[in-house]
PDB file of C-alpha atoms and ligand atoms in Angstrom:
ATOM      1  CA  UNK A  49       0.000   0.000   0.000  1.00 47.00           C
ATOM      2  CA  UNK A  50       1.177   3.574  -1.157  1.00 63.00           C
ATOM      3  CA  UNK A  51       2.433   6.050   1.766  1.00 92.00           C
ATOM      4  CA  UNK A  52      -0.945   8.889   2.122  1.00 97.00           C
ATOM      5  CA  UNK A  53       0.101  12.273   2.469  1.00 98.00           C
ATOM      6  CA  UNK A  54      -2.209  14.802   3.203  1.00 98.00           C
ATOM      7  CA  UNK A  55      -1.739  19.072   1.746  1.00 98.00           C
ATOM      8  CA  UNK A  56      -4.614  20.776   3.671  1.00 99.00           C
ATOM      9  CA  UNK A  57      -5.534  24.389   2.704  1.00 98.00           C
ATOM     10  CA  UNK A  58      -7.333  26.889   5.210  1.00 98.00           C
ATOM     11  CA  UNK A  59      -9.768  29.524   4.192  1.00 98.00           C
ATOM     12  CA  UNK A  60      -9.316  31.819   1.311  1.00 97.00           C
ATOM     13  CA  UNK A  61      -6.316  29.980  -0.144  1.00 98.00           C
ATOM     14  CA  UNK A  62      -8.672  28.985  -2.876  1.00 98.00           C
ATOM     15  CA  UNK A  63      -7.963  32.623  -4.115  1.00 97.00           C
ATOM     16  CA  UNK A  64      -4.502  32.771  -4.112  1.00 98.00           C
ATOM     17  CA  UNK A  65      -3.085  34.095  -7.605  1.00 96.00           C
ATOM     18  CA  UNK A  66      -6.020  36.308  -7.519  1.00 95.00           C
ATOM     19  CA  UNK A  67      -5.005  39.321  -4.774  1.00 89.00           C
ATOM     20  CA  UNK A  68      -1.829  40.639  -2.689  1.00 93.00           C
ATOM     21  CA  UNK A  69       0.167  38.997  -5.023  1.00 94.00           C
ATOM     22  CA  UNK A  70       3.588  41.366  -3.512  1.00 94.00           C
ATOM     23  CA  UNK A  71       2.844  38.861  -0.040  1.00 95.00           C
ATOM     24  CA  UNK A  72       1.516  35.365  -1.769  1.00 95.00           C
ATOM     25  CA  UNK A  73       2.864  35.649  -5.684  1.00 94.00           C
ATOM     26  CA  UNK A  74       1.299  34.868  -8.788  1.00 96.00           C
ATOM     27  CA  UNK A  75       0.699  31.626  -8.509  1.00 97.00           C
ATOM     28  CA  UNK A  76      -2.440  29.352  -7.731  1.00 98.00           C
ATOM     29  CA  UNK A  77      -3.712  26.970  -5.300  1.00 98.00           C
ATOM     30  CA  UNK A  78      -4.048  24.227  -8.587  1.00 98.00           C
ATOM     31  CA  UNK A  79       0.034  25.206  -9.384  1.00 98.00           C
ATOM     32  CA  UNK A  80       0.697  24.483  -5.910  1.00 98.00           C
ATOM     33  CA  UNK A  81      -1.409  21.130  -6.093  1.00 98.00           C
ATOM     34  CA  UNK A  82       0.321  20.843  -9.720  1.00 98.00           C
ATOM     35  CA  UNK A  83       4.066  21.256  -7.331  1.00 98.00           C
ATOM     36  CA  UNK A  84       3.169  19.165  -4.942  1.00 98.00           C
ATOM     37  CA  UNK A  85       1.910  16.257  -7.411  1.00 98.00           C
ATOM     38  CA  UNK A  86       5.139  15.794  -8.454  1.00 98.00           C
ATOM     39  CA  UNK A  87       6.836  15.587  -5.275  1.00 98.00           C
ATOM     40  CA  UNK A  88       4.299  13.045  -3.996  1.00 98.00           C
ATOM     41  CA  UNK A  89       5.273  11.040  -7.289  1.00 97.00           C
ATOM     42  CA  UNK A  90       8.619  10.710  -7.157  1.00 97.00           C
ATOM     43  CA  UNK A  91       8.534   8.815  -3.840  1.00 96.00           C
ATOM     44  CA  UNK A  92       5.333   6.958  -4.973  1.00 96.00           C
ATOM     45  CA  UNK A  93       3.039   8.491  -2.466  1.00 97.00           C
ATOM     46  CA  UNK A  94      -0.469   8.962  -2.553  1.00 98.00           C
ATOM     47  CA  UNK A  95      -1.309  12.677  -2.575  1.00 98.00           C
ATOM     48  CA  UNK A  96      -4.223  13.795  -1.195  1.00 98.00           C
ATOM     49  CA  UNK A  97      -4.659  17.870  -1.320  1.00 98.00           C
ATOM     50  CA  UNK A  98      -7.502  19.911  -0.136  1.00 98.00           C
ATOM     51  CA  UNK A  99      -9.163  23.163   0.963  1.00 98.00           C
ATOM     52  CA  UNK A 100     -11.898  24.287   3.025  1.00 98.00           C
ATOM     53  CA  UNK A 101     -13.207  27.435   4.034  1.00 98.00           C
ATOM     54  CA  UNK A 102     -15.134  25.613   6.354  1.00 98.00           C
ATOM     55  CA  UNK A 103     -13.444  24.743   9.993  1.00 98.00           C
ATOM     56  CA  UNK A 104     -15.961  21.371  10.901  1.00 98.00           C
ATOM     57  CA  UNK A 105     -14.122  19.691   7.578  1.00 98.00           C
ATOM     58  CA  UNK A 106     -11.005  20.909   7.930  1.00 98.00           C
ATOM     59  CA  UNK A 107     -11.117  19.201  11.166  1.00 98.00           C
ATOM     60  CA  UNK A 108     -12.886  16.019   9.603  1.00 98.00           C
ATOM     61  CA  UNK A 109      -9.985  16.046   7.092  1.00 98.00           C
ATOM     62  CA  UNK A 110      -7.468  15.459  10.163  1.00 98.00           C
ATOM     63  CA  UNK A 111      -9.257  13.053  11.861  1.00 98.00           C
ATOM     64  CA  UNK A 112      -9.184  11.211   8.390  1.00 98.00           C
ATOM     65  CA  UNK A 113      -5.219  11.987   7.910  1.00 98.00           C
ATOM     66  CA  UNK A 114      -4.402  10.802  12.129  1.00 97.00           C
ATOM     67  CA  UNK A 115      -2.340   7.727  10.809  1.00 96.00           C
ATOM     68  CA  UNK A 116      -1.434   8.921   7.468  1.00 97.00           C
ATOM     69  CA  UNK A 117       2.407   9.520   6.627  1.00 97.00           C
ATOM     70  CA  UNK A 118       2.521  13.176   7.160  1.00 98.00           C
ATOM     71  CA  UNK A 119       0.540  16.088   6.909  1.00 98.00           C
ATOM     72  CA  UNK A 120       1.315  19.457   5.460  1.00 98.00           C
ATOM     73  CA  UNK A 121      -0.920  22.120   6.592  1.00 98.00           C
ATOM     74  CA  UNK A 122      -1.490  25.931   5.753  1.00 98.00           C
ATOM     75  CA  UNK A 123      -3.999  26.944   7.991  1.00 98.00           C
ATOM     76  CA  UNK A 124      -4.596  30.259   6.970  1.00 98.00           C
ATOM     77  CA  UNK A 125      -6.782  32.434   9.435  1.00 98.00           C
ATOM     78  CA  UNK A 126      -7.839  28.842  11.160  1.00 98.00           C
ATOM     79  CA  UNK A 127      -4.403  29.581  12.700  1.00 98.00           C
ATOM     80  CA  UNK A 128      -4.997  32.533  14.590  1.00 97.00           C
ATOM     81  CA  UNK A 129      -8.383  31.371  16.608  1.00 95.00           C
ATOM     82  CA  UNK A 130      -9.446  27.634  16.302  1.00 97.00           C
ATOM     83  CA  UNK A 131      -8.623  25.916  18.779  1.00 97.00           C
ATOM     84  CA  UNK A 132     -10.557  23.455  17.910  1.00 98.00           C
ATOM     85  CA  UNK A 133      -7.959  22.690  14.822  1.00 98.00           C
ATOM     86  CA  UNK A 134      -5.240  22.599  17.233  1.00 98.00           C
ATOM     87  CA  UNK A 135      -6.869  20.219  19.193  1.00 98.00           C
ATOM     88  CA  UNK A 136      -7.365  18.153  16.220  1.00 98.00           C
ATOM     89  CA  UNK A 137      -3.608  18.415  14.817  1.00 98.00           C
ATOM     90  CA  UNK A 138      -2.547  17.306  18.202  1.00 98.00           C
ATOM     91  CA  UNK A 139      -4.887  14.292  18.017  1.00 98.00           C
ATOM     92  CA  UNK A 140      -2.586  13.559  15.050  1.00 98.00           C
ATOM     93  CA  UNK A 141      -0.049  10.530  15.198  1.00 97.00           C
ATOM     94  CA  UNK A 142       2.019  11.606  12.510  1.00 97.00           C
ATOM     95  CA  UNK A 143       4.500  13.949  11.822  1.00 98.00           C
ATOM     96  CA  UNK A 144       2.750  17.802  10.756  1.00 98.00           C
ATOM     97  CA  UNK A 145       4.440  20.507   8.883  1.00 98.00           C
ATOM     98  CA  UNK A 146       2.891  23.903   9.391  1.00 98.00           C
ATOM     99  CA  UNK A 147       3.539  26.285   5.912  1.00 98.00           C
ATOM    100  CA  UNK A 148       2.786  30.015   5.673  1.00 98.00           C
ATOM    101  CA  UNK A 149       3.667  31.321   1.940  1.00 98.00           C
ATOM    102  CA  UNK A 150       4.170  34.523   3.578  1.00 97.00           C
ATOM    103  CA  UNK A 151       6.350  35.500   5.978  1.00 97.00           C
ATOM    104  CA  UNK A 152       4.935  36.148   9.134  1.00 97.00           C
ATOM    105  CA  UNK A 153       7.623  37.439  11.116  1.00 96.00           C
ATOM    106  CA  UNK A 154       7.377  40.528   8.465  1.00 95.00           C
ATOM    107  CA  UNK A 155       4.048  41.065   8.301  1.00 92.00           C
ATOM    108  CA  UNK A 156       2.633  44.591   9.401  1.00 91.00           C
ATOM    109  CA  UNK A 157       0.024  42.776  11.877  1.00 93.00           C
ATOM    110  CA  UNK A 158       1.779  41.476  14.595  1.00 94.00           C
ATOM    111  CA  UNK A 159      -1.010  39.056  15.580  1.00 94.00           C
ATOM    112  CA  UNK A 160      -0.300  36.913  12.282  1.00 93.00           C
ATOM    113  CA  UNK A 161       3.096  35.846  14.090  1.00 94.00           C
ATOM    114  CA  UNK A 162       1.291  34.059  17.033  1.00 96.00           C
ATOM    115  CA  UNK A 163       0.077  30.709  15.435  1.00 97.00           C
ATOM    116  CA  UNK A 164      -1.953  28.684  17.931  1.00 97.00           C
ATOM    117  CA  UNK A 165      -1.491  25.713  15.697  1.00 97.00           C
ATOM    118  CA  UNK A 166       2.014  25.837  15.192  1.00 98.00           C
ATOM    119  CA  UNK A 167       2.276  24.423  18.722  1.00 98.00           C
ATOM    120  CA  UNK A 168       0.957  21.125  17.439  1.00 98.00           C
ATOM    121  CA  UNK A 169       3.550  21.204  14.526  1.00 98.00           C
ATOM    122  CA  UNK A 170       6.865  18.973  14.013  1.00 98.00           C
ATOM    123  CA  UNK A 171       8.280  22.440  12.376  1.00 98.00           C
ATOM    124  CA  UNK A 172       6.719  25.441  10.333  1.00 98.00           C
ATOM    125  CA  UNK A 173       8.123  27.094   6.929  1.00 98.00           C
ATOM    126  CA  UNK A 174       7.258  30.396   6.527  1.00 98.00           C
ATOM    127  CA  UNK A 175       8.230  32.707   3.683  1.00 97.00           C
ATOM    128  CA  UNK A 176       9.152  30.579   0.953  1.00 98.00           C
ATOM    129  CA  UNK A 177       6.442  31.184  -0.789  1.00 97.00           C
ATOM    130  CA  UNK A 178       5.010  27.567  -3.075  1.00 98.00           C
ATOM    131  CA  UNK A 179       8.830  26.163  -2.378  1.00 98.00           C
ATOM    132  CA  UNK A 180       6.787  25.628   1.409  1.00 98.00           C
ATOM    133  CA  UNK A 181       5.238  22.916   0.083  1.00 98.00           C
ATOM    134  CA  UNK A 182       7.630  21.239  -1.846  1.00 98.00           C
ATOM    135  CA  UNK A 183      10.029  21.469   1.104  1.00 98.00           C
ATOM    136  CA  UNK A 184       7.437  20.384   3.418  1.00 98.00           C
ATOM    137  CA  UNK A 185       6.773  17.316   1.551  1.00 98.00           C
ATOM    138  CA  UNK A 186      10.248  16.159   0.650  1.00 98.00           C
ATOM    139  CA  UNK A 187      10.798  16.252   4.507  1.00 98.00           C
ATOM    140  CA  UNK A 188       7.702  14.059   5.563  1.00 98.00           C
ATOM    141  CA  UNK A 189       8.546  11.410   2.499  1.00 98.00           C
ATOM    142  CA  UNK A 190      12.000  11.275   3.185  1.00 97.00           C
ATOM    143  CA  UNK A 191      11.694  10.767   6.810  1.00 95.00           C
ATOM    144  CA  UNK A 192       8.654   8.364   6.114  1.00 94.00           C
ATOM    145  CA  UNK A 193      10.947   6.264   3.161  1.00 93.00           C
ATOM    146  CA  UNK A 194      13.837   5.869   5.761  1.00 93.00           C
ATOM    147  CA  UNK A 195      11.719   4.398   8.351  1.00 92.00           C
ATOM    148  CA  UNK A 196       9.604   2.128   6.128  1.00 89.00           C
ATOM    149  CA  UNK A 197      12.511   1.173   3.659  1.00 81.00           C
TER     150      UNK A 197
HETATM  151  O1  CA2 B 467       1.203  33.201   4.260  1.00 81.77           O
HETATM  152  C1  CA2 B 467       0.311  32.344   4.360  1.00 81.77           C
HETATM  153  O2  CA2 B 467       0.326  31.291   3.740  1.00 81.77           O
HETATM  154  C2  CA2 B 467      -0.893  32.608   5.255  1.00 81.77           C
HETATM  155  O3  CA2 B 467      -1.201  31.400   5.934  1.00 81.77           O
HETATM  156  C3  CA2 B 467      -2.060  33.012   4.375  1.00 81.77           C
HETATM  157  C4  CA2 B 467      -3.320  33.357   5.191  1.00 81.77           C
HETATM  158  C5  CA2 B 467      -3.015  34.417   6.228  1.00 81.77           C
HETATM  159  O4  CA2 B 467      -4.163  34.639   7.046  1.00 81.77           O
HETATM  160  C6  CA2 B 467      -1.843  34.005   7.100  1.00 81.77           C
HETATM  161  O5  CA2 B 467      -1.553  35.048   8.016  1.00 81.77           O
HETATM  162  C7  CA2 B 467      -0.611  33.691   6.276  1.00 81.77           C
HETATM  163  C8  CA2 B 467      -4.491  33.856   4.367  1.00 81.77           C
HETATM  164  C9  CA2 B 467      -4.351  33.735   2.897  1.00 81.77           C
HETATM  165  C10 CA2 B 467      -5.632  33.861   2.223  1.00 81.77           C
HETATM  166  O6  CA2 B 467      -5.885  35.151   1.773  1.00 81.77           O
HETATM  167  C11 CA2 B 467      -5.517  35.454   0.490  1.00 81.77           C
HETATM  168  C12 CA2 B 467      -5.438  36.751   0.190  1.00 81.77           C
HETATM  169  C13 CA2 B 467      -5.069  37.107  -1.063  1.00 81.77           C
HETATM  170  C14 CA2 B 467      -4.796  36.184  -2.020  1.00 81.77           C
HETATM  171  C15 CA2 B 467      -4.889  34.885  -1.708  1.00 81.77           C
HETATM  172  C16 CA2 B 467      -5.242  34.498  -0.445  1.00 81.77           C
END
């Protein structure tokens, strides 16, 4: 059976591409599915990637993902009040990497720096815009590949 890894996207990531492109860039949510496609590929894992605006299925979604591989999570704004995420993400037996395409740490608002679900994360990239992803995931598969050879 393939390796699952699981991309999930917090609110209004389905319109990225679309505004503030100086903080998020150009590109879309389907190029960054597109990226992380071929990650999952090369190490012949089974990709699942998602958004929700919604917070009651983007905790569903990590119920689903507790055993998977890895999970790579943006959480958008779910990461600044729902606590109810966080207690899902720490319900989580695998490893979680938290990924902000922005960098929060230079952000005007000072209250995007203070991620309540980062505390449930193995690590969080922030700032690399897409590359997030892609770094994200070659960490989980790697780490997942070396201890299922
Ligand atoms: O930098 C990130 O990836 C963020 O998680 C994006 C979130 C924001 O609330 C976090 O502070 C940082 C929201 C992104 C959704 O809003 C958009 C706005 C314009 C274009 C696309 C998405």
């Amino acid at each position: 059976m393939s390796s699952r890894i699981y991309v999930l996207n917090g609110p209004n990531l389905d319109l990225l591409g679309e505004r503030e492109p100086q903080i998020y860039g150009t590109q879309s949510l389907a190029d960054v599915e597109k990226l992380c496609l071929s990650v999952a590929q090369r190490y012949g894992a089974q990709l699942l990637f998602r958004q929700t605006n919604a917070e009651h299925e983007m905790i569903a979604w990590l119920h689903e993902a507790r055993r998977a591989a890895g999970i790579v999570i943006n959480p958008a704004g779910f990461a600044y009040h729902a606590v109810a995420v966080l207690d899902a993400l720490r319900a989580c037996e695998c490893p979680i990497i938290e990924v902000h395409i922005s960098n929060l740490y230079r952000r005007e608002e000072h209250w995007r720096q203070h991620s309540l679900s980062a505390a449930a994360a193995t690590g969080v990239i922030t700032g690399l815009g897409i590359e997030g992803y892609r770094l994200a995931l070659e960490y989980l598969l790697l780490r997942h590949t070396a201890a299922h050879p």
